[in-house]
Short mmCIF file of C-alpha atoms in Angstrom, two decimals:
data_model
loop_
_atom_site.label_atom_id
_atom_site.label_comp_id
_atom_site.label_asym_id
_atom_site.label_seq_id
_atom_site.Cartn_x
_atom_site.Cartn_y
_atom_site.Cartn_z
CA UNK A 1 116.15 96.61 96.44
CA UNK A 2 114.38 97.66 93.29
CA UNK A 3 114.82 95.83 90.01
CA UNK A 4 114.69 98.26 87.09
CA UNK A 5 114.45 96.61 83.66
CA UNK A 6 115.11 98.17 80.29
CA UNK A 7 112.13 100.53 80.08
CA UNK A 8 112.49 101.40 76.38
CA UNK A 9 110.33 99.85 73.68
CA UNK A 10 110.86 96.39 75.17
CA UNK A 11 108.13 93.98 74.11
CA UNK A 12 106.56 91.97 76.92
CA UNK A 13 105.29 88.70 75.53
CA UNK A 14 104.96 85.10 76.66
CA UNK A 15 107.92 83.87 78.71
CA UNK A 16 109.75 80.60 79.24
CA UNK A 17 108.59 78.35 82.04
CA UNK A 18 110.46 78.11 85.33
CA UNK A 19 111.98 74.81 84.25
CA UNK A 20 113.29 76.40 81.08
CA UNK A 21 114.61 79.34 83.06
CA UNK A 22 116.29 76.91 85.45
CA UNK A 23 118.13 75.29 82.57
CA UNK A 24 119.03 78.67 81.10
CA UNK A 25 120.40 80.06 84.34
CA UNK A 26 122.25 76.88 85.32
CA UNK A 27 120.56 76.59 88.71
CA UNK A 28 121.89 74.16 91.27
CA UNK A 29 119.52 71.60 92.82
CA UNK A 30 119.93 71.02 96.56
CA UNK A 31 117.55 69.00 98.79
CA UNK A 32 115.50 71.13 101.16
CA UNK A 33 115.84 70.88 104.95
CA UNK A 34 113.35 71.02 107.86
CA UNK A 35 111.85 74.01 109.65
CA UNK A 36 113.53 73.20 112.97
CA UNK A 37 117.03 73.32 111.43
CA UNK A 38 119.31 76.05 112.76
CA UNK A 39 119.96 78.73 110.19
CA UNK A 40 123.03 77.80 108.10
CA UNK A 41 124.53 81.28 108.41
CA UNK A 42 128.05 82.00 109.56
CA UNK A 43 130.11 79.90 111.94
CA UNK A 44 128.62 76.79 113.46
CA UNK A 45 129.25 77.92 117.05
CA UNK A 46 127.05 81.02 116.85
CA UNK A 47 124.28 81.39 119.41
CA UNK A 48 120.81 81.31 117.89
CA UNK A 49 117.65 82.30 119.74
CA UNK A 50 114.03 81.98 118.63
CA UNK A 51 110.96 83.58 120.14
CA UNK A 52 107.47 82.81 118.86
CA UNK A 53 104.16 84.46 119.57
CA UNK A 54 100.68 83.68 118.32
CA UNK A 55 99.01 86.52 116.45
CA UNK A 56 95.73 84.73 115.70
CA UNK A 57 94.46 81.19 115.30
CA UNK A 58 96.84 79.51 112.89
CA UNK A 59 99.15 82.53 112.63
CA UNK A 60 102.49 82.88 114.40
CA UNK A 61 105.39 85.30 114.33
CA UNK A 62 108.87 83.94 115.05
CA UNK A 63 111.90 86.13 115.57
CA UNK A 64 115.26 84.45 115.00
CA UNK A 65 118.51 86.10 116.07
CA UNK A 66 121.73 84.36 115.11
CA UNK A 67 124.98 85.76 116.55
CA UNK A 68 125.30 88.11 119.51
CA UNK A 69 127.98 90.68 118.71
CA UNK A 70 127.48 93.62 116.33
CA UNK A 71 129.42 93.33 113.09
CA UNK A 72 132.24 95.77 112.35
CA UNK A 73 130.83 98.23 109.82
CA UNK A 74 133.56 97.41 107.30
CA UNK A 75 132.90 93.65 107.55
CA UNK A 76 129.14 93.49 106.95
CA UNK A 77 129.60 91.77 103.58
CA UNK A 78 132.27 89.35 104.74
CA UNK A 79 131.83 88.48 108.41
CA UNK A 80 131.08 84.90 109.43
CA UNK A 81 129.98 85.99 112.90
CA UNK A 82 126.77 87.73 111.91
CA UNK A 83 124.55 88.82 113.47
CA UNK A 84 121.40 88.02 111.51
CA UNK A 85 117.84 88.97 112.43
CA UNK A 86 115.04 87.06 110.70
CA UNK A 87 111.29 87.55 111.23
CA UNK A 88 109.02 84.72 110.10
CA UNK A 89 105.25 84.98 109.71
CA UNK A 90 103.65 81.53 109.40
CA UNK A 91 100.04 81.04 108.30
CA UNK A 92 98.39 77.63 108.62
CA UNK A 93 95.41 77.53 106.20
CA UNK A 94 93.96 74.52 108.03
CA UNK A 95 93.66 76.48 111.28
CA UNK A 96 93.10 80.09 110.33
CA UNK A 97 89.84 81.79 109.47
CA UNK A 98 91.72 84.54 107.64
CA UNK A 99 93.22 84.90 104.20
CA UNK A 100 96.27 86.25 102.36
CA UNK A 101 95.93 88.77 99.56
CA UNK A 102 97.90 91.53 97.84
CA UNK A 103 97.18 95.24 98.03
CA UNK A 104 98.61 98.34 96.36
CA UNK A 105 96.91 101.28 98.06
CA UNK A 106 94.83 104.02 96.36
CA UNK A 107 96.30 103.37 92.89
CA UNK A 108 99.08 101.51 91.13
CA UNK A 109 101.19 104.53 90.24
CA UNK A 110 101.86 105.75 93.77
CA UNK A 111 103.89 104.19 96.57
CA UNK A 112 102.94 103.65 100.21
CA UNK A 113 104.78 102.24 103.20
CA UNK A 114 104.15 98.60 104.05
CA UNK A 115 102.88 99.65 107.48
CA UNK A 116 100.32 101.93 105.80
CA UNK A 117 99.25 99.21 103.36
CA UNK A 118 98.69 96.83 106.28
CA UNK A 119 96.71 99.45 108.18
CA UNK A 120 94.65 100.66 105.20
CA UNK A 121 93.64 97.11 104.27
CA UNK A 122 92.61 96.25 107.82
CA UNK A 123 95.20 93.48 107.87
CA UNK A 124 96.79 91.81 110.85
CA UNK A 125 100.22 91.59 109.23
CA UNK A 126 102.05 91.87 105.96
CA UNK A 127 105.31 92.27 104.07
CA UNK A 128 106.44 94.28 101.06
CA UNK A 129 106.06 92.38 97.81
CA UNK A 130 106.71 93.24 94.15
CA UNK A 131 109.63 94.90 92.45
CA UNK A 132 108.60 98.33 91.18
CA UNK A 133 109.99 101.16 89.09
CA UNK A 134 110.86 103.45 92.05
CA UNK A 135 113.34 106.12 90.91
CA UNK A 136 113.18 104.96 87.27
CA UNK A 137 109.81 106.70 87.03
CA UNK A 138 109.33 109.93 88.97
CA UNK A 139 105.74 110.20 87.73
CA UNK A 140 104.70 106.59 88.39
CA UNK A 141 107.11 105.23 91.05
CA UNK A 142 104.76 102.49 92.26
CA UNK A 143 104.36 100.86 88.85
CA UNK A 144 105.09 97.16 89.16
CA UNK A 145 107.83 95.53 87.12
CA UNK A 146 106.06 92.29 86.29
CA UNK A 147 102.93 90.51 87.44
CA UNK A 148 100.26 92.40 89.35
CA UNK A 149 97.07 90.42 89.94
CA UNK A 150 94.45 91.80 92.32
CA UNK A 151 91.08 90.22 93.03
CA UNK A 152 91.15 88.35 89.74
CA UNK A 153 92.03 91.46 87.70
CA UNK A 154 95.30 91.50 85.79
CA UNK A 155 96.61 95.02 86.40
CA UNK A 156 100.22 94.40 85.34
CA UNK A 157 101.48 91.70 83.01
CA UNK A 158 104.43 89.39 83.74
CA UNK A 159 107.54 90.29 81.76
CA UNK A 160 109.72 88.04 79.63
CA UNK A 161 112.79 88.24 81.88
CA UNK A 162 113.44 84.62 82.97
CA UNK A 163 114.48 85.90 86.39
CA UNK A 164 110.90 86.92 87.20
CA UNK A 165 109.29 84.50 89.67
CA UNK A 166 105.66 84.94 90.61
CA UNK A 167 103.79 84.26 93.84
CA UNK A 168 100.03 83.71 93.36
CA UNK A 169 97.49 83.04 96.09
CA UNK A 170 93.80 82.20 95.93
CA UNK A 171 92.39 84.16 98.87
CA UNK A 172 89.30 81.93 99.03
CA UNK A 173 91.39 78.88 99.96
CA UNK A 174 94.88 80.25 100.76
CA UNK A 175 96.21 77.92 98.08
CA UNK A 176 99.49 79.18 96.61
CA UNK A 177 101.21 78.56 93.31
CA UNK A 178 104.65 79.80 92.35
CA UNK A 179 106.63 79.93 89.15
CA UNK A 180 107.16 81.88 85.95
CA UNK A 181 103.83 83.03 84.56
CA UNK A 182 103.37 84.19 80.98
CA UNK A 183 100.74 86.37 79.34
CA UNK A 184 99.33 87.24 75.94
CA UNK A 185 96.62 89.70 75.03
CA UNK A 186 94.88 91.20 72.02
CA UNK A 187 91.84 93.19 70.97
CA UNK A 188 89.55 92.32 68.06
CA UNK A 189 86.94 94.47 66.34
CA UNK A 190 83.68 92.51 66.64
CA UNK A 191 82.41 93.85 63.31
CA UNK A 192 85.51 93.67 61.09
CA UNK A 193 87.56 91.01 62.93
CA UNK A 194 90.62 93.31 62.70
CA UNK A 195 92.98 92.34 65.53
CA UNK A 196 95.82 94.08 67.36
CA UNK A 197 98.15 92.47 69.92
CA UNK A 198 98.46 94.06 73.36
CA UNK A 199 101.92 94.46 74.84
CA UNK A 200 101.43 96.12 78.23
CA UNK A 201 98.82 96.44 80.95
CA UNK A 202 99.04 99.71 82.89
CA UNK A 203 102.56 100.52 81.66
CA UNK A 204 103.23 103.75 79.73
CA UNK A 205 103.99 103.04 76.05
CA UNK A 206 107.25 104.38 74.70
CA UNK A 207 107.42 106.78 71.75
CA UNK A 208 110.06 105.49 69.28
CA UNK A 209 113.08 107.80 69.31
CA UNK A 210 112.99 108.05 65.52
CA UNK A 211 109.49 109.55 65.76
CA UNK A 212 109.86 111.57 68.95
CA UNK A 213 109.48 114.84 67.07
CA UNK A 214 106.27 113.77 65.36
CA UNK A 215 103.16 115.23 66.96
CA UNK A 216 101.09 112.87 64.81
CA UNK A 217 102.26 109.37 65.65
CA UNK A 218 100.10 107.88 62.89
CA UNK A 219 102.76 109.14 60.47
CA UNK A 220 105.48 107.10 62.19
CA UNK A 221 106.84 104.09 60.29
CA UNK A 222 108.74 102.65 63.27
CA UNK A 223 107.13 100.06 65.60
CA UNK A 224 105.87 101.44 68.91
CA UNK A 225 103.82 100.03 71.79
CA UNK A 226 100.20 99.17 72.54
CA UNK A 227 99.05 99.35 76.17
CA UNK A 228 95.79 98.86 78.00
CA UNK A 229 94.94 101.14 80.93
CA UNK A 230 92.42 100.67 83.71
CA UNK A 231 91.09 103.18 86.28
CA UNK A 232 93.29 101.52 88.92
CA UNK A 233 96.45 102.90 87.30
CA UNK A 234 96.31 106.57 88.32
CA UNK A 235 94.13 109.66 88.36
CA UNK A 236 94.79 109.98 84.62
CA UNK A 237 96.35 107.84 81.93
CA UNK A 238 99.89 108.71 80.76
CA UNK A 239 100.05 111.77 78.51
CA UNK A 240 102.18 112.35 75.43
CA UNK A 241 102.33 111.79 71.67
CA UNK A 242 100.28 108.89 70.34
CA UNK A 243 96.63 107.96 70.20
CA UNK A 244 94.19 106.76 72.84
CA UNK A 245 90.86 105.01 72.45
CA UNK A 246 88.47 105.01 75.43
CA UNK A 247 86.15 102.01 75.81
CA UNK A 248 83.04 101.49 77.91
CA UNK A 249 82.32 98.36 79.94
CA UNK A 250 81.09 96.58 76.78
CA UNK A 251 84.32 97.37 74.92
CA UNK A 252 82.65 99.91 72.66
CA UNK A 253 84.53 103.06 71.64
CA UNK A 254 83.27 106.17 73.43
CA UNK A 255 86.14 108.52 72.61
CA UNK A 256 89.13 108.69 70.27
CA UNK A 257 91.99 111.00 71.18
CA UNK A 258 94.83 112.11 68.88
CA UNK A 259 97.14 112.59 71.87
CA UNK A 260 97.49 110.43 74.95
CA UNK A 261 96.21 111.29 78.42
CA UNK A 262 92.69 111.27 79.84
CA UNK A 263 90.68 110.55 82.96
CA UNK A 264 88.81 107.24 82.96
CA UNK A 265 85.48 106.57 84.63
CA UNK A 266 85.32 103.49 86.84
CA UNK A 267 83.55 101.48 84.12
CA UNK A 268 85.98 102.49 81.37
CA UNK A 269 89.31 101.29 80.04
CA UNK A 270 91.55 102.71 77.34
CA UNK A 271 94.05 101.61 74.75
CA UNK A 272 97.11 103.71 73.98
CA UNK A 273 99.45 103.31 71.01
CA UNK A 274 102.64 104.94 69.83
CA UNK A 275 104.74 104.70 66.69
CA UNK A 276 103.48 102.56 63.84
CA UNK A 277 100.87 100.99 66.10
CA UNK A 278 99.06 104.34 66.47
CA UNK A 279 97.58 104.05 63.00
CA UNK A 280 96.90 100.36 63.54
CA UNK A 281 94.91 101.04 66.72
CA UNK A 282 92.74 103.65 65.01
CA UNK A 283 92.05 101.22 62.18
CA UNK A 284 91.15 98.31 64.48
CA UNK A 285 88.95 100.45 66.73
CA UNK A 286 87.15 102.34 63.96
CA UNK A 287 83.36 102.40 64.30
CA UNK A 288 83.05 99.40 66.52
CA UNK A 289 83.22 97.47 69.75
CA UNK A 290 86.31 95.54 70.73
CA UNK A 291 86.62 92.08 72.24
CA UNK A 292 89.66 91.69 74.48
CA UNK A 293 91.49 88.42 74.88
CA UNK A 294 93.79 88.11 77.91
CA UNK A 295 95.44 84.78 78.73
CA UNK A 296 97.62 84.10 81.76
CA UNK A 297 99.48 80.78 81.80
CA UNK A 298 101.26 79.05 84.67
CA UNK A 299 104.70 77.51 84.33
CA UNK A 300 103.18 74.28 82.98
CA UNK A 301 101.38 76.13 80.20
CA UNK A 302 97.97 75.71 81.82
CA UNK A 303 95.55 78.63 81.74
CA UNK A 304 95.08 80.43 85.05
CA UNK A 305 91.38 81.28 85.46
CA UNK A 306 90.80 84.89 86.52
CA UNK A 307 88.71 84.23 89.64
CA UNK A 308 87.85 87.10 91.98
CA UNK A 309 89.96 85.73 94.82
CA UNK A 310 93.19 85.49 92.83
CA UNK A 311 96.15 87.71 93.76
CA UNK A 312 99.68 87.66 92.39
CA UNK A 313 102.91 89.61 92.86
CA UNK A 314 106.30 89.58 91.21
CA UNK A 315 109.60 88.41 92.64
CA UNK A 316 113.03 88.00 91.17
CA UNK A 317 114.39 84.45 91.17
CA UNK A 318 112.86 81.30 92.53
CA UNK A 319 114.69 80.17 95.66
CA UNK A 320 113.19 76.71 96.10
CA UNK A 321 111.11 74.67 93.65
CA UNK A 322 109.45 71.39 94.64
CA UNK A 323 111.78 70.94 97.59
CA UNK A 324 114.96 71.73 95.67
CA UNK A 325 117.08 74.85 96.11
CA UNK A 326 117.33 76.46 92.67
CA UNK A 327 118.98 79.79 93.39
CA UNK A 328 121.03 80.90 90.37
CA UNK A 329 124.71 81.71 90.37
CA UNK A 330 125.47 85.39 90.05
CA UNK A 331 127.59 88.33 91.08
CA UNK A 332 127.16 92.03 91.66
CA UNK A 333 125.19 94.05 94.17
CA UNK A 334 121.96 92.11 93.74
CA UNK A 335 123.67 88.87 94.77
CA UNK A 336 125.66 90.44 97.63
CA UNK A 337 124.39 90.63 101.18
CA UNK A 338 121.20 92.67 101.35
CA UNK A 339 117.99 92.82 103.32
CA UNK A 340 115.61 90.22 101.87
CA UNK A 341 111.91 89.39 101.76
CA UNK A 342 110.86 85.78 101.15
CA UNK A 343 107.47 84.26 100.34
CA UNK A 344 106.95 80.52 100.27
CA UNK A 345 105.07 77.44 101.36
CA UNK A 346 105.97 74.31 103.30
CA UNK A 347 105.23 70.82 102.05
CA UNK A 348 102.11 70.71 104.24
CA UNK A 349 100.86 73.96 102.62
CA UNK A 350 101.63 76.44 105.38
CA UNK A 351 102.39 79.92 104.01
CA UNK A 352 105.58 81.61 105.20
CA UNK A 353 106.49 85.27 104.78
CA UNK A 354 109.94 86.17 106.09
CA UNK A 355 112.19 89.21 106.26
CA UNK A 356 115.93 89.30 106.83
CA UNK A 357 117.32 92.61 108.03
CA UNK A 358 120.55 93.69 106.35
CA UNK A 359 123.23 96.32 105.69
CA UNK A 360 123.31 96.91 109.45
CA UNK A 361 125.84 96.11 112.13
CA UNK A 362 122.92 94.55 114.03
CA UNK A 363 121.97 92.31 111.06
CA UNK A 364 124.24 91.96 108.06
CA UNK A 365 121.78 90.56 105.53
CA UNK A 366 122.16 87.63 103.14
CA UNK A 367 123.52 86.86 99.70
CA UNK A 368 121.19 85.11 97.28
CA UNK A 369 122.77 81.77 98.21
CA UNK A 370 122.35 82.54 101.91
CA UNK A 371 118.75 83.61 101.32
CA UNK A 372 117.95 80.27 99.71
CA UNK A 373 119.72 78.51 102.59
CA UNK A 374 117.50 80.35 105.08
CA UNK A 375 114.36 79.41 103.14
CA UNK A 376 115.63 75.84 103.06
CA UNK A 377 116.22 75.78 106.82
CA UNK A 378 112.74 77.20 107.44
CA UNK A 379 111.35 74.10 105.74
CA UNK A 380 110.03 75.78 102.62
CA UNK A 381 109.11 73.44 99.79
CA UNK A 382 108.65 76.34 97.35
CA UNK A 383 109.87 79.92 97.75
CA UNK A 384 110.52 83.11 95.79
CA UNK A 385 112.70 86.12 96.47
CA UNK A 386 110.55 89.26 96.63
CA UNK A 387 111.79 92.85 96.54
CA UNK A 388 114.41 93.49 99.20
CA UNK A 389 117.06 96.02 100.12
CA UNK A 390 115.57 99.21 101.47
CA UNK A 391 112.10 97.91 100.60
CA UNK A 392 112.21 94.98 103.04
CA UNK A 393 109.58 95.50 105.70
CA UNK A 394 107.26 93.46 107.90
CA UNK A 395 104.35 95.01 109.73
CA UNK A 396 102.06 93.62 112.42
CA UNK A 397 98.93 95.62 113.22
CA UNK A 398 100.39 98.57 111.33
CA UNK A 399 103.66 98.66 113.31
CA UNK A 400 107.08 97.75 111.96
CA UNK A 401 108.45 94.42 113.18
CA UNK A 402 111.80 94.53 111.42
CA UNK A 403 114.41 97.27 111.07
CA UNK A 404 114.69 98.77 107.56
CA UNK A 405 118.18 99.39 106.24
CA UNK A 406 117.61 103.04 105.37
CA UNK A 407 117.00 106.04 107.57
CA UNK A 408 113.25 105.33 107.48
CA UNK A 409 110.75 102.84 106.12
CA UNK A 410 110.56 103.03 102.33
CA UNK A 411 107.31 103.47 100.40
CA UNK A 412 106.74 100.51 98.07
CA UNK A 413 104.49 99.45 95.20
CA UNK A 414 102.44 96.74 96.90
CA UNK A 415 102.35 94.28 99.78
CA UNK A 416 101.19 90.81 100.73
CA UNK A 417 98.83 91.14 103.68
CA UNK A 418 97.08 88.69 105.99
CA UNK A 419 93.54 89.69 106.93
CA UNK A 420 92.10 87.81 109.90
CA UNK A 421 88.67 87.16 108.37
CA UNK A 422 87.28 85.09 105.50
CA UNK A 423 87.71 86.47 102.01
CA UNK A 424 84.84 88.57 100.72
CA UNK A 425 85.26 89.86 97.17
CA UNK A 426 84.61 93.52 96.55
CA UNK A 427 81.33 94.33 94.85
CA UNK A 428 81.60 94.64 91.08
#
């Protein structure tokens, strides 16, 4: 399931906290249950079996099958007899030597299968993670829709949609925080103090429709976008009308382009602008070095330090917050039964990654309410709903554990992976 936002000239600025979003969405609060509770899916008389195997010290994989008879194909969305197949990866930070992190493959713009991301990162296991643009962007299908934090580098900013729910882990300690993060950024000329707000990180800026025919965007009087790009985005930055300023590792201007699109060296970044902001960027960057300010705040408004071990991905909707089920009411295909991927923590700080197969006669999937109920029954104290649908996948040692709903495993934007060794940050 891919969440595609409005990709026009939408401004991405600081967002409301999870508590504010909870009030806005009218979420219900329900006490959480315990991990040994049978899954509250379907009729009470259904047979439920659980098999658990140890993958490494402090890491287990549990397969739960509830219901025994295949569902009629025309009753997948309505049956109370199931079946449901749930795979649960549990990581105990107090017992494992390994760590959880996020990975996106060779670059942000492309997609890779979860099994490949697990294998390429040398991980023991992993699940798909963030929502991504997918078919909304043929050129950059792997681009994340929301937070992308990798090794302490913010490579995609959280968006303002109150539905976004973020999962952040410190790989050095396996400590997890969840909630609605917000971001603000700007660049300032060190010599003149001229300042320009940043709107995107590694997201193509949009050319205002009123100025689409203008080759020189500095002549546009309609607001456009300002985006920062890093070498992690793709082989080249997005091309098109607008301006682009290339910066070295000190923030000093090394090139100014009157059209967008260039190849960045590993120690370079660039700023792109369209519309009215094109002229503003050239003015701010003129003859100088720029100081970037980038601030990421947690749901309490506290600054999140950008440490090397910090990783974060984007989900859609918090399922459980501080032991209370907070799934929002809703209707439509997103809230219907689908395959699901869940990330969460128990009250004693175990990390749980779970997949629920769906849209199959062998496993019908879950509604959003049912997904929260599963997280509740697994004993999660906090949980978010990650990308699901055809993206839902769990891999152990590079092999699929679950059954994807499509004809084959889907390539995705990123994954949460468990590596069975202590965290060692990449060399700068």
